[in-house]
Amino acid sequence: METAITLGEFIVKNQAAHPEATGALTSLFSSIRVAAKVLHREINRAGLGDVLGAADGVNVQGEVQQKLDVIANRKFIQALAARGVTCGIASEEEDSHITLDENRDAHYVVLLDPLDGSSNIDVNVSVGSIFSVYRRRSPPGSPVTPEDFLQPGREQVAAGYVIYGSSTMLVYTTGQGVNGFTYDPTLGMFFLSHPDMRMPEEGAIYSVNEGYARRFPPGVNRFLDWCREEDEASGRPYSARYIGSLVSDFHRNLIKGGIYLYPPTKTHPEGKLRLLYECNPIAFLAEQAGGRAVAGPGQRILDIEPGKLHQRTPFYVGSRRTVERLERFLAEG
Ligand code: AHM
Ligand code: MG
């Protein structure tokens, strides 16, 4: 692995292929890389420090914040603010967007879920950080505006996640495919381990919280029944795999093929997951790897015009043909 290309080298090499590039995105990535390393350390020794469990706060969405949510949020914001290329940040853990006034000449805004699936940490299950990068709409030199953040996902310049699993990996796209880098903690470096990741066109895994099945729309349940049917020719029944940590569930399905579903339910009629910093970045990665992501039949996630920062959406993402099959079930009503 030591002879493999590092994340830093990979980014610089890609930048060299774009002579018009200013290096700003390269700097932005080094902020994310630093935050990822710090969080790798915090998460791996979580049981030893006083960082497990709930913090005192509740976020704007009424969810109890875990201590590590708060730490992760702070680390990402510090790292992004330190290099002058990000002018504003929106985060799951912040009520509204943050203006980095000292960086008002910068071009990029970043949307974050600093620690997704954080309630899993106390039981040593994989969690992740998700990020999404846009070019601001307002002119540089002025403070950022809400419209800089409320852009459809197809406008993303870059997106990715860090998965803190049996190893820590950073997976990202800038719209030219998806590449994955594995962290070597002994060297403190990420190495390219998963070049040009492609999602199998069809997958035999479905990931959904089946405990809520009675609250799902009928089309979802008919699709799940189909997944469970006995049919040797199509490799059914499919396997159910649900970690309850979006990054981990998506990462597995990206590699092995499959579908992740978070349908609308009675308690979350608009779905649970947040469009801007959970679904859009994952959808961008999925499409770049040959997969598909929709909110309903024919409703491409990346084409949704967002109305508010913490907007939720139903979310179906995974292998292209498997998602298309689900869409046919949903379209039947
Ligand atoms: P969070 O951002 O509060 O951690 O919630 C998002 C998480 C996803 O990672 C996961 O897929 C989903 O919520 C699990 O929800 P549920 O427990 O309802 O199945
Ligand atoms: Mg989250």
mmCIF file of C-alpha atoms and ligand atoms in Angstrom:
data_model
loop_
_atom_site.group_PDB
_atom_site.id
_atom_site.type_symbol
_atom_site.label_atom_id
_atom_site.label_comp_id
_atom_site.label_asym_id
_atom_site.label_seq_id
_atom_site.Cartn_x
_atom_site.Cartn_y
_atom_site.Cartn_z
ATOM 1 C CA MET A 1 0.000 0.000 0.000
ATOM 2 C CA GLU A 2 2.909 2.393 0.743
ATOM 3 C CA THR A 3 3.711 2.627 -2.977
ATOM 4 C CA ALA A 4 0.096 3.443 -3.842
ATOM 5 C CA ILE A 5 -0.984 6.935 -4.760
ATOM 6 C CA THR A 6 -2.034 9.160 -1.853
ATOM 7 C CA LEU A 7 -5.193 11.248 -1.714
ATOM 8 C CA GLY A 8 -3.114 14.422 -1.912
ATOM 9 C CA GLU A 9 -1.232 13.210 -5.003
ATOM 10 C CA PHE A 10 -4.460 12.075 -6.647
ATOM 11 C CA ILE A 11 -6.111 15.463 -6.160
ATOM 12 C CA VAL A 12 -3.081 17.369 -7.445
ATOM 13 C CA LYS A 13 -2.860 15.073 -10.487
ATOM 14 C CA ASN A 14 -6.539 15.684 -11.287
ATOM 15 C CA GLN A 15 -6.114 19.405 -10.835
ATOM 16 C CA ALA A 16 -3.218 19.394 -13.309
ATOM 17 C CA ALA A 17 -5.656 18.013 -15.915
ATOM 18 C CA HIS A 18 -7.690 21.232 -15.495
ATOM 19 C CA PRO A 19 -5.372 24.176 -16.151
ATOM 20 C CA GLU A 20 -8.210 26.611 -15.352
ATOM 21 C CA ALA A 21 -8.410 25.256 -11.781
ATOM 22 C CA THR A 22 -7.230 27.654 -9.085
ATOM 23 C CA GLY A 23 -6.371 25.042 -6.475
ATOM 24 C CA ALA A 24 -9.240 26.194 -4.247
ATOM 25 C CA LEU A 25 -11.022 22.843 -4.408
ATOM 26 C CA THR A 26 -7.721 21.118 -3.617
ATOM 27 C CA SER A 27 -7.468 23.257 -0.453
ATOM 28 C CA LEU A 28 -11.051 22.481 0.427
ATOM 29 C CA PHE A 29 -10.304 18.773 0.186
ATOM 30 C CA SER A 30 -7.329 19.117 2.455
ATOM 31 C CA SER A 31 -9.656 20.652 5.084
ATOM 32 C CA ILE A 32 -11.933 17.644 4.807
ATOM 33 C CA ARG A 33 -8.975 15.294 4.979
ATOM 34 C CA VAL A 34 -7.738 16.930 8.190
ATOM 35 C CA ALA A 35 -11.181 16.802 9.808
ATOM 36 C CA ALA A 36 -11.509 13.140 8.777
ATOM 37 C CA LYS A 37 -8.198 12.265 10.442
ATOM 38 C CA VAL A 38 -9.122 14.059 13.656
ATOM 39 C CA LEU A 39 -12.488 12.310 13.763
ATOM 40 C CA HIS A 40 -10.897 8.958 13.005
ATOM 41 C CA ARG A 41 -8.852 9.468 16.155
ATOM 42 C CA GLU A 42 -11.819 10.637 18.274
ATOM 43 C CA ILE A 43 -14.092 7.797 17.112
ATOM 44 C CA ASN A 44 -11.506 5.060 17.498
ATOM 45 C CA ARG A 45 -10.792 5.940 21.111
ATOM 46 C CA ALA A 46 -14.387 6.950 21.869
ATOM 47 C CA GLY A 47 -14.798 4.447 24.692
ATOM 48 C CA LEU A 48 -11.725 5.795 26.485
ATOM 49 C CA GLY A 49 -12.564 9.497 26.641
ATOM 50 C CA ASP A 50 -15.677 11.240 27.869
ATOM 51 C CA VAL A 51 -17.194 11.481 24.395
ATOM 52 C CA LEU A 52 -19.843 8.756 24.359
ATOM 53 C CA GLY A 53 -23.541 9.448 24.894
ATOM 54 C CA ALA A 54 -25.778 12.453 24.568
ATOM 55 C CA ALA A 55 -24.663 16.074 24.856
ATOM 56 C CA ASP A 56 -26.905 18.625 26.578
ATOM 57 C CA GLY A 57 -28.369 20.038 23.377
ATOM 58 C CA VAL A 58 -31.114 19.239 20.907
ATOM 59 C CA ASN A 59 -30.611 20.308 17.290
ATOM 60 C CA VAL A 60 -33.066 22.387 15.280
ATOM 61 C CA GLN A 61 -34.763 19.200 14.109
ATOM 62 C CA GLY A 62 -35.537 18.186 17.683
ATOM 63 C CA GLU A 63 -32.961 15.381 17.759
ATOM 64 C CA VAL A 64 -30.806 14.815 20.821
ATOM 65 C CA GLN A 65 -27.228 15.658 19.922
ATOM 66 C CA GLN A 66 -24.575 13.127 20.799
ATOM 67 C CA LYS A 67 -21.314 14.489 22.222
ATOM 68 C CA LEU A 68 -19.507 13.293 19.148
ATOM 69 C CA ASP A 69 -22.014 15.118 16.893
ATOM 70 C CA VAL A 70 -20.986 18.343 18.565
ATOM 71 C CA ILE A 71 -17.262 17.524 18.377
ATOM 72 C CA ALA A 72 -17.488 16.475 14.711
ATOM 73 C CA ASN A 73 -19.397 19.619 13.794
ATOM 74 C CA ARG A 74 -16.781 21.815 15.467
ATOM 75 C CA LYS A 75 -13.829 19.982 13.867
ATOM 76 C CA PHE A 76 -15.246 20.252 10.351
ATOM 77 C CA ILE A 77 -16.108 23.920 10.732
ATOM 78 C CA GLN A 78 -12.659 24.725 12.147
ATOM 79 C CA ALA A 79 -10.889 22.833 9.371
ATOM 80 C CA LEU A 80 -12.971 24.440 6.609
ATOM 81 C CA ALA A 81 -12.654 27.941 8.060
ATOM 82 C CA ALA A 82 -8.866 27.648 8.426
ATOM 83 C CA ARG A 83 -8.218 27.559 4.675
ATOM 84 C CA GLY A 84 -9.693 30.579 2.955
ATOM 85 C CA VAL A 85 -11.653 28.767 0.264
ATOM 86 C CA THR A 86 -15.039 28.158 1.961
ATOM 87 C CA CYS A 87 -17.271 31.196 2.488
ATOM 88 C CA GLY A 88 -20.194 29.458 4.188
ATOM 89 C CA ILE A 89 -21.210 26.204 5.855
ATOM 90 C CA ALA A 90 -24.554 24.559 6.525
ATOM 91 C CA SER A 91 -24.705 21.609 8.888
ATOM 92 C CA GLU A 92 -27.250 19.182 10.285
ATOM 93 C CA GLU A 93 -26.181 20.412 13.702
ATOM 94 C CA GLU A 94 -26.679 24.150 13.045
ATOM 95 C CA ASP A 95 -30.069 25.911 12.912
ATOM 96 C CA SER A 96 -29.121 28.074 9.953
ATOM 97 C CA HIS A 97 -26.092 28.546 7.750
ATOM 98 C CA ILE A 98 -22.786 29.910 9.054
ATOM 99 C CA THR A 99 -21.110 32.821 7.309
ATOM 100 C CA LEU A 100 -17.310 32.683 7.300
ATOM 101 C CA ASP A 101 -16.895 36.405 7.001
ATOM 102 C CA GLU A 102 -13.111 36.252 6.898
ATOM 103 C CA ASN A 103 -13.452 34.121 3.719
ATOM 104 C CA ARG A 104 -16.009 36.301 1.955
ATOM 105 C CA ASP A 105 -13.912 36.346 -1.242
ATOM 106 C CA ALA A 106 -14.121 32.562 -1.505
ATOM 107 C CA HIS A 107 -16.271 30.744 -4.069
ATOM 108 C CA TYR A 108 -17.415 27.585 -2.293
ATOM 109 C CA VAL A 109 -20.091 26.673 0.243
ATOM 110 C CA VAL A 110 -20.098 23.314 2.021
ATOM 111 C CA LEU A 111 -23.074 21.400 3.427
ATOM 112 C CA LEU A 112 -22.373 18.776 6.062
ATOM 113 C CA ASP A 113 -23.707 15.973 8.097
ATOM 114 C CA PRO A 114 -20.659 15.934 10.377
ATOM 115 C CA LEU A 115 -21.499 12.585 11.983
ATOM 116 C CA ASP A 116 -24.285 10.538 10.497
ATOM 117 C CA GLY A 117 -25.717 7.605 12.418
ATOM 118 C CA SER A 118 -24.064 8.929 15.582
ATOM 119 C CA SER A 119 -26.363 7.040 17.935
ATOM 120 C CA ASN A 120 -24.524 3.928 16.683
ATOM 121 C CA ILE A 121 -21.201 4.989 18.189
ATOM 122 C CA ASP A 122 -22.043 3.919 21.721
ATOM 123 C CA VAL A 123 -22.346 0.345 20.448
ATOM 124 C CA ASN A 124 -19.264 0.406 18.228
ATOM 125 C CA VAL A 125 -21.062 0.397 14.887
ATOM 126 C CA SER A 126 -19.726 2.210 11.813
ATOM 127 C CA VAL A 127 -20.684 5.847 11.304
ATOM 128 C CA GLY A 128 -19.830 8.435 8.675
ATOM 129 C CA SER A 129 -19.422 12.093 7.756
ATOM 130 C CA ILE A 130 -21.121 13.379 4.597
ATOM 131 C CA PHE A 131 -20.190 16.515 2.626
ATOM 132 C CA SER A 132 -21.502 18.386 -0.381
ATOM 133 C CA VAL A 133 -19.788 21.312 -2.151
ATOM 134 C CA TYR A 134 -21.364 24.032 -4.331
ATOM 135 C CA ARG A 135 -20.135 27.147 -6.043
ATOM 136 C CA ARG A 136 -21.906 30.082 -4.385
ATOM 137 C CA ARG A 137 -24.592 31.952 -6.377
ATOM 138 C CA SER A 138 -24.016 35.332 -4.746
ATOM 139 C CA PRO A 139 -20.948 37.293 -5.861
ATOM 140 C CA PRO A 140 -17.692 36.733 -3.926
ATOM 141 C CA GLY A 141 -16.870 39.607 -1.592
ATOM 142 C CA SER A 142 -20.418 39.711 -0.192
ATOM 143 C CA PRO A 143 -21.818 37.668 2.704
ATOM 144 C CA VAL A 144 -23.322 34.292 1.733
ATOM 145 C CA THR A 145 -27.088 34.115 1.249
ATOM 146 C CA PRO A 146 -29.594 31.275 1.870
ATOM 147 C CA GLU A 147 -29.826 30.817 -1.929
ATOM 148 C CA ASP A 148 -26.148 29.825 -2.001
ATOM 149 C CA PHE A 149 -27.156 26.699 -0.066
ATOM 150 C CA LEU A 150 -30.589 26.045 -1.583
ATOM 151 C CA GLN A 151 -29.340 24.698 -4.911
ATOM 152 C CA PRO A 152 -30.515 21.504 -6.602
ATOM 153 C CA GLY A 153 -28.133 18.593 -6.160
ATOM 154 C CA ARG A 154 -27.206 18.506 -9.849
ATOM 155 C CA GLU A 155 -25.234 21.736 -9.230
ATOM 156 C CA GLN A 156 -22.852 20.011 -6.788
ATOM 157 C CA VAL A 157 -19.188 20.522 -7.592
ATOM 158 C CA ALA A 158 -18.057 17.708 -5.331
ATOM 159 C CA ALA A 159 -19.495 15.364 -2.742
ATOM 160 C CA GLY A 160 -18.368 12.477 -0.621
ATOM 161 C CA TYR A 161 -18.282 10.749 2.705
ATOM 162 C CA VAL A 162 -15.873 9.451 5.259
ATOM 163 C CA ILE A 163 -16.785 6.049 6.675
ATOM 164 C CA TYR A 164 -15.344 5.163 10.070
ATOM 165 C CA GLY A 165 -15.669 1.397 9.804
ATOM 166 C CA SER A 166 -13.357 -1.566 10.183
ATOM 167 C CA SER A 167 -11.067 0.811 8.332
ATOM 168 C CA THR A 168 -11.594 4.515 7.732
ATOM 169 C CA MET A 169 -12.212 5.454 4.113
ATOM 170 C CA LEU A 170 -12.837 8.666 2.209
ATOM 171 C CA VAL A 171 -14.976 8.244 -0.910
ATOM 172 C CA TYR A 172 -15.638 11.227 -3.161
ATOM 173 C CA THR A 173 -16.596 12.489 -6.588
ATOM 174 C CA THR A 174 -16.060 15.716 -8.477
ATOM 175 C CA GLY A 175 -18.300 14.527 -11.304
ATOM 176 C CA GLN A 176 -15.691 12.326 -12.963
ATOM 177 C CA GLY A 177 -16.404 9.004 -11.330
ATOM 178 C CA VAL A 178 -16.021 7.886 -7.742
ATOM 179 C CA ASN A 179 -12.764 7.051 -6.001
ATOM 180 C CA GLY A 180 -12.182 5.578 -2.565
ATOM 181 C CA PHE A 181 -9.170 6.080 -0.295
ATOM 182 C CA THR A 182 -8.299 4.001 2.754
ATOM 183 C CA TYR A 183 -6.643 5.597 5.764
ATOM 184 C CA ASP A 184 -3.412 4.145 7.069
ATOM 185 C CA PRO A 185 -3.366 5.362 10.683
ATOM 186 C CA THR A 186 0.262 4.404 11.174
ATOM 187 C CA LEU A 187 1.310 6.816 8.411
ATOM 188 C CA GLY A 188 -1.531 9.324 8.845
ATOM 189 C CA MET A 189 -2.294 9.164 5.118
ATOM 190 C CA PHE A 190 -5.134 8.146 2.809
ATOM 191 C CA PHE A 191 -4.213 5.861 -0.104
ATOM 192 C CA LEU A 192 -6.185 5.180 -3.273
ATOM 193 C CA SER A 193 -7.585 1.700 -2.627
ATOM 194 C CA HIS A 194 -10.828 1.730 -4.651
ATOM 195 C CA PRO A 195 -10.226 3.471 -7.997
ATOM 196 C CA ASP A 196 -13.212 4.222 -10.257
ATOM 197 C CA MET A 197 -15.882 2.592 -8.084
ATOM 198 C CA ARG A 198 -18.844 1.223 -10.048
ATOM 199 C CA MET A 199 -22.087 0.052 -8.504
ATOM 200 C CA PRO A 200 -23.341 -3.272 -9.907
ATOM 201 C CA GLU A 201 -26.331 -2.608 -12.211
ATOM 202 C CA GLU A 202 -28.502 -4.909 -10.168
ATOM 203 C CA GLY A 203 -28.175 -5.837 -6.505
ATOM 204 C CA ALA A 204 -29.398 -8.659 -4.310
ATOM 205 C CA ILE A 205 -29.430 -6.700 -1.032
ATOM 206 C CA TYR A 206 -32.193 -4.463 0.306
ATOM 207 C CA SER A 207 -31.642 -2.099 3.229
ATOM 208 C CA VAL A 208 -34.637 -0.669 5.018
ATOM 209 C CA ASN A 209 -35.941 -0.354 8.563
ATOM 210 C CA GLU A 210 -38.557 -3.102 8.257
ATOM 211 C CA GLY A 211 -39.837 -2.375 11.748
ATOM 212 C CA TYR A 212 -41.780 0.495 10.163
ATOM 213 C CA ALA A 213 -43.154 -1.613 7.282
ATOM 214 C CA ARG A 214 -46.789 -1.119 8.276
ATOM 215 C CA ARG A 215 -46.285 2.620 7.845
ATOM 216 C CA PHE A 216 -44.794 2.332 4.342
ATOM 217 C CA PRO A 217 -46.652 3.171 1.129
ATOM 218 C CA PRO A 218 -48.171 0.026 -0.463
ATOM 219 C CA GLY A 219 -45.764 0.154 -3.444
ATOM 220 C CA VAL A 220 -42.771 -0.152 -1.117
ATOM 221 C CA ASN A 221 -44.274 -3.177 0.599
ATOM 222 C CA ARG A 222 -45.093 -4.833 -2.735
ATOM 223 C CA PHE A 223 -41.468 -4.301 -3.803
ATOM 224 C CA LEU A 224 -40.222 -5.771 -0.515
ATOM 225 C CA ASP A 225 -42.524 -8.768 -0.973
ATOM 226 C CA TRP A 226 -41.013 -9.218 -4.442
ATOM 227 C CA CYS A 227 -37.489 -9.109 -2.923
ATOM 228 C CA ARG A 228 -38.482 -11.888 -0.531
ATOM 229 C CA GLU A 229 -40.059 -14.138 -3.163
ATOM 230 C CA GLU A 230 -38.445 -17.445 -4.026
ATOM 231 C CA ASP A 231 -37.089 -17.295 -7.594
ATOM 232 C CA GLU A 232 -33.871 -19.073 -8.402
ATOM 233 C CA ALA A 233 -33.453 -17.474 -11.834
ATOM 234 C CA SER A 234 -33.244 -13.935 -10.413
ATOM 235 C CA GLY A 235 -31.374 -14.921 -7.268
ATOM 236 C CA ARG A 236 -34.269 -14.242 -4.943
ATOM 237 C CA PRO A 237 -34.945 -14.032 -2.095
ATOM 238 C CA TYR A 238 -32.628 -11.060 -1.718
ATOM 239 C CA SER A 239 -30.722 -10.517 1.523
ATOM 240 C CA ALA A 240 -31.843 -7.910 4.046
ATOM 241 C CA ARG A 241 -28.988 -5.822 5.463
ATOM 242 C CA TYR A 242 -29.681 -2.725 7.557
ATOM 243 C CA ILE A 243 -27.053 -1.104 9.740
ATOM 244 C CA GLY A 244 -29.066 2.038 10.454
ATOM 245 C CA SER A 245 -26.166 4.217 9.416
ATOM 246 C CA LEU A 246 -26.761 5.627 5.938
ATOM 247 C CA VAL A 247 -23.096 5.910 4.977
ATOM 248 C CA SER A 248 -22.378 2.311 5.969
ATOM 249 C CA ASP A 249 -25.491 0.917 4.300
ATOM 250 C CA PHE A 250 -24.782 2.875 1.118
ATOM 251 C CA HIS A 251 -21.085 1.977 1.110
ATOM 252 C CA ARG A 252 -21.870 -1.731 1.254
ATOM 253 C CA ASN A 253 -24.470 -1.458 -1.510
ATOM 254 C CA LEU A 254 -22.077 0.618 -3.626
ATOM 255 C CA ILE A 255 -19.555 -2.208 -3.534
ATOM 256 C CA LYS A 256 -21.862 -5.235 -3.564
ATOM 257 C CA GLY A 257 -24.953 -3.871 -5.324
ATOM 258 C CA GLY A 258 -28.296 -3.302 -3.648
ATOM 259 C CA ILE A 259 -30.897 -0.751 -2.712
ATOM 260 C CA TYR A 260 -31.350 1.490 0.338
ATOM 261 C CA LEU A 261 -34.862 2.728 1.121
ATOM 262 C CA TYR A 262 -36.116 5.368 3.543
ATOM 263 C CA PRO A 263 -39.763 5.772 2.521
ATOM 264 C CA PRO A 264 -42.215 8.305 3.935
ATOM 265 C CA THR A 265 -43.864 6.956 7.082
ATOM 266 C CA LYS A 266 -46.701 8.189 9.273
ATOM 267 C CA THR A 267 -44.206 9.672 11.731
ATOM 268 C CA HIS A 268 -42.027 11.122 8.937
ATOM 269 C CA PRO A 269 -44.508 11.842 6.116
ATOM 270 C CA GLU A 270 -41.788 13.578 4.082
ATOM 271 C CA GLY A 271 -39.207 10.879 4.798
ATOM 272 C CA LYS A 272 -36.584 11.106 7.523
ATOM 273 C CA LEU A 273 -33.409 11.895 5.649
ATOM 274 C CA ARG A 274 -32.343 15.425 4.811
ATOM 275 C CA LEU A 275 -32.135 16.387 1.141
ATOM 276 C CA LEU A 276 -29.235 18.800 1.208
ATOM 277 C CA TYR A 277 -26.537 17.143 3.272
ATOM 278 C CA GLU A 278 -27.581 13.469 3.307
ATOM 279 C CA CYS A 279 -29.483 12.579 0.119
ATOM 280 C CA ASN A 280 -27.928 14.913 -2.472
ATOM 281 C CA PRO A 281 -24.286 13.970 -1.841
ATOM 282 C CA ILE A 282 -25.129 10.252 -1.687
ATOM 283 C CA ALA A 283 -27.235 10.597 -4.867
ATOM 284 C CA PHE A 284 -24.361 12.339 -6.689
ATOM 285 C CA LEU A 285 -21.995 9.521 -5.705
ATOM 286 C CA ALA A 286 -24.554 6.874 -6.707
ATOM 287 C CA GLU A 287 -25.092 8.369 -10.157
ATOM 288 C CA GLN A 288 -21.368 8.833 -10.688
ATOM 289 C CA ALA A 289 -20.915 5.136 -9.915
ATOM 290 C CA GLY A 290 -23.665 4.149 -12.398
ATOM 291 C CA GLY A 291 -26.474 3.891 -9.809
ATOM 292 C CA ARG A 292 -29.721 5.789 -9.354
ATOM 293 C CA ALA A 293 -31.366 7.870 -6.603
ATOM 294 C CA VAL A 294 -35.004 8.976 -6.521
ATOM 295 C CA ALA A 295 -37.624 10.361 -4.139
ATOM 296 C CA GLY A 296 -40.455 8.584 -5.967
ATOM 297 C CA PRO A 297 -41.149 7.184 -9.424
ATOM 298 C CA GLY A 298 -39.212 9.280 -11.957
ATOM 299 C CA GLN A 299 -38.299 11.887 -9.307
ATOM 300 C CA ARG A 300 -34.556 12.225 -9.528
ATOM 301 C CA ILE A 301 -33.146 13.395 -6.188
ATOM 302 C CA LEU A 302 -30.604 15.696 -7.883
ATOM 303 C CA ASP A 303 -33.401 17.621 -9.656
ATOM 304 C CA ILE A 304 -35.358 18.558 -6.522
ATOM 305 C CA GLU A 305 -35.489 22.333 -6.005
ATOM 306 C CA PRO A 306 -34.903 22.767 -2.274
ATOM 307 C CA GLY A 307 -37.103 25.161 -0.312
ATOM 308 C CA LYS A 308 -35.401 25.009 3.071
ATOM 309 C CA LEU A 309 -32.118 23.974 4.599
ATOM 310 C CA HIS A 310 -33.260 21.017 6.676
ATOM 311 C CA GLN A 311 -35.811 19.742 4.165
ATOM 312 C CA ARG A 312 -36.503 16.005 4.262
ATOM 313 C CA THR A 313 -37.273 13.685 1.401
ATOM 314 C CA PRO A 314 -38.134 10.038 0.810
ATOM 315 C CA PHE A 315 -34.947 8.386 -0.420
ATOM 316 C CA TYR A 316 -34.385 5.348 -2.614
ATOM 317 C CA VAL A 317 -30.823 4.816 -3.805
ATOM 318 C CA GLY A 318 -28.747 2.005 -5.200
ATOM 319 C CA SER A 319 -28.163 -0.207 -8.206
ATOM 320 C CA ARG A 320 -29.779 1.356 -11.272
ATOM 321 C CA ARG A 321 -32.018 -1.493 -12.358
ATOM 322 C CA THR A 322 -33.057 -2.367 -8.815
ATOM 323 C CA VAL A 323 -34.137 1.236 -8.161
ATOM 324 C CA GLU A 324 -35.989 1.307 -11.505
ATOM 325 C CA ARG A 325 -37.852 -1.846 -10.493
ATOM 326 C CA LEU A 326 -38.880 -0.222 -7.210
ATOM 327 C CA GLU A 327 -40.085 2.828 -9.158
ATOM 328 C CA ARG A 328 -42.389 0.606 -11.214
ATOM 329 C CA PHE A 329 -43.916 -0.769 -8.012
ATOM 330 C CA LEU A 330 -44.308 2.771 -6.633
ATOM 331 C CA ALA A 331 -45.909 4.023 -9.859
ATOM 332 C CA GLU A 332 -48.643 1.378 -9.531
ATOM 333 C CA GLY A 333 -49.759 3.230 -6.399
HETATM 334 P P1 AHM B 1 -29.011 11.024 11.957
HETATM 335 O O1 AHM B 1 -28.538 12.031 10.944
HETATM 336 O O2 AHM B 1 -29.782 11.642 13.078
HETATM 337 O O3 AHM B 1 -27.897 10.124 12.412
HETATM 338 O O4 AHM B 1 -30.137 10.122 11.213
HETATM 339 C C1 AHM B 1 -29.852 9.573 9.962
HETATM 340 C C2 AHM B 1 -29.780 8.075 10.097
HETATM 341 C C3 AHM B 1 -29.213 7.394 8.909
HETATM 342 O O5 AHM B 1 -27.835 7.234 8.997
HETATM 343 C C4 AHM B 1 -29.892 6.062 8.972
HETATM 344 O O6 AHM B 1 -29.916 5.429 7.737
HETATM 345 C C5 AHM B 1 -31.246 6.416 9.481
HETATM 346 O O7 AHM B 1 -31.108 7.605 10.213
HETATM 347 C C6 AHM B 1 -31.787 5.379 10.389
HETATM 348 O O8 AHM B 1 -33.051 5.734 10.795
HETATM 349 P P2 AHM B 1 -33.985 4.694 11.562
HETATM 350 O O9 AHM B 1 -33.388 4.498 12.914
HETATM 351 O O10 AHM B 1 -35.331 5.370 11.603
HETATM 352 O O11 AHM B 1 -34.009 3.432 10.754
HETATM 353 MG MG MG B 2 -27.563 12.436 9.520
#
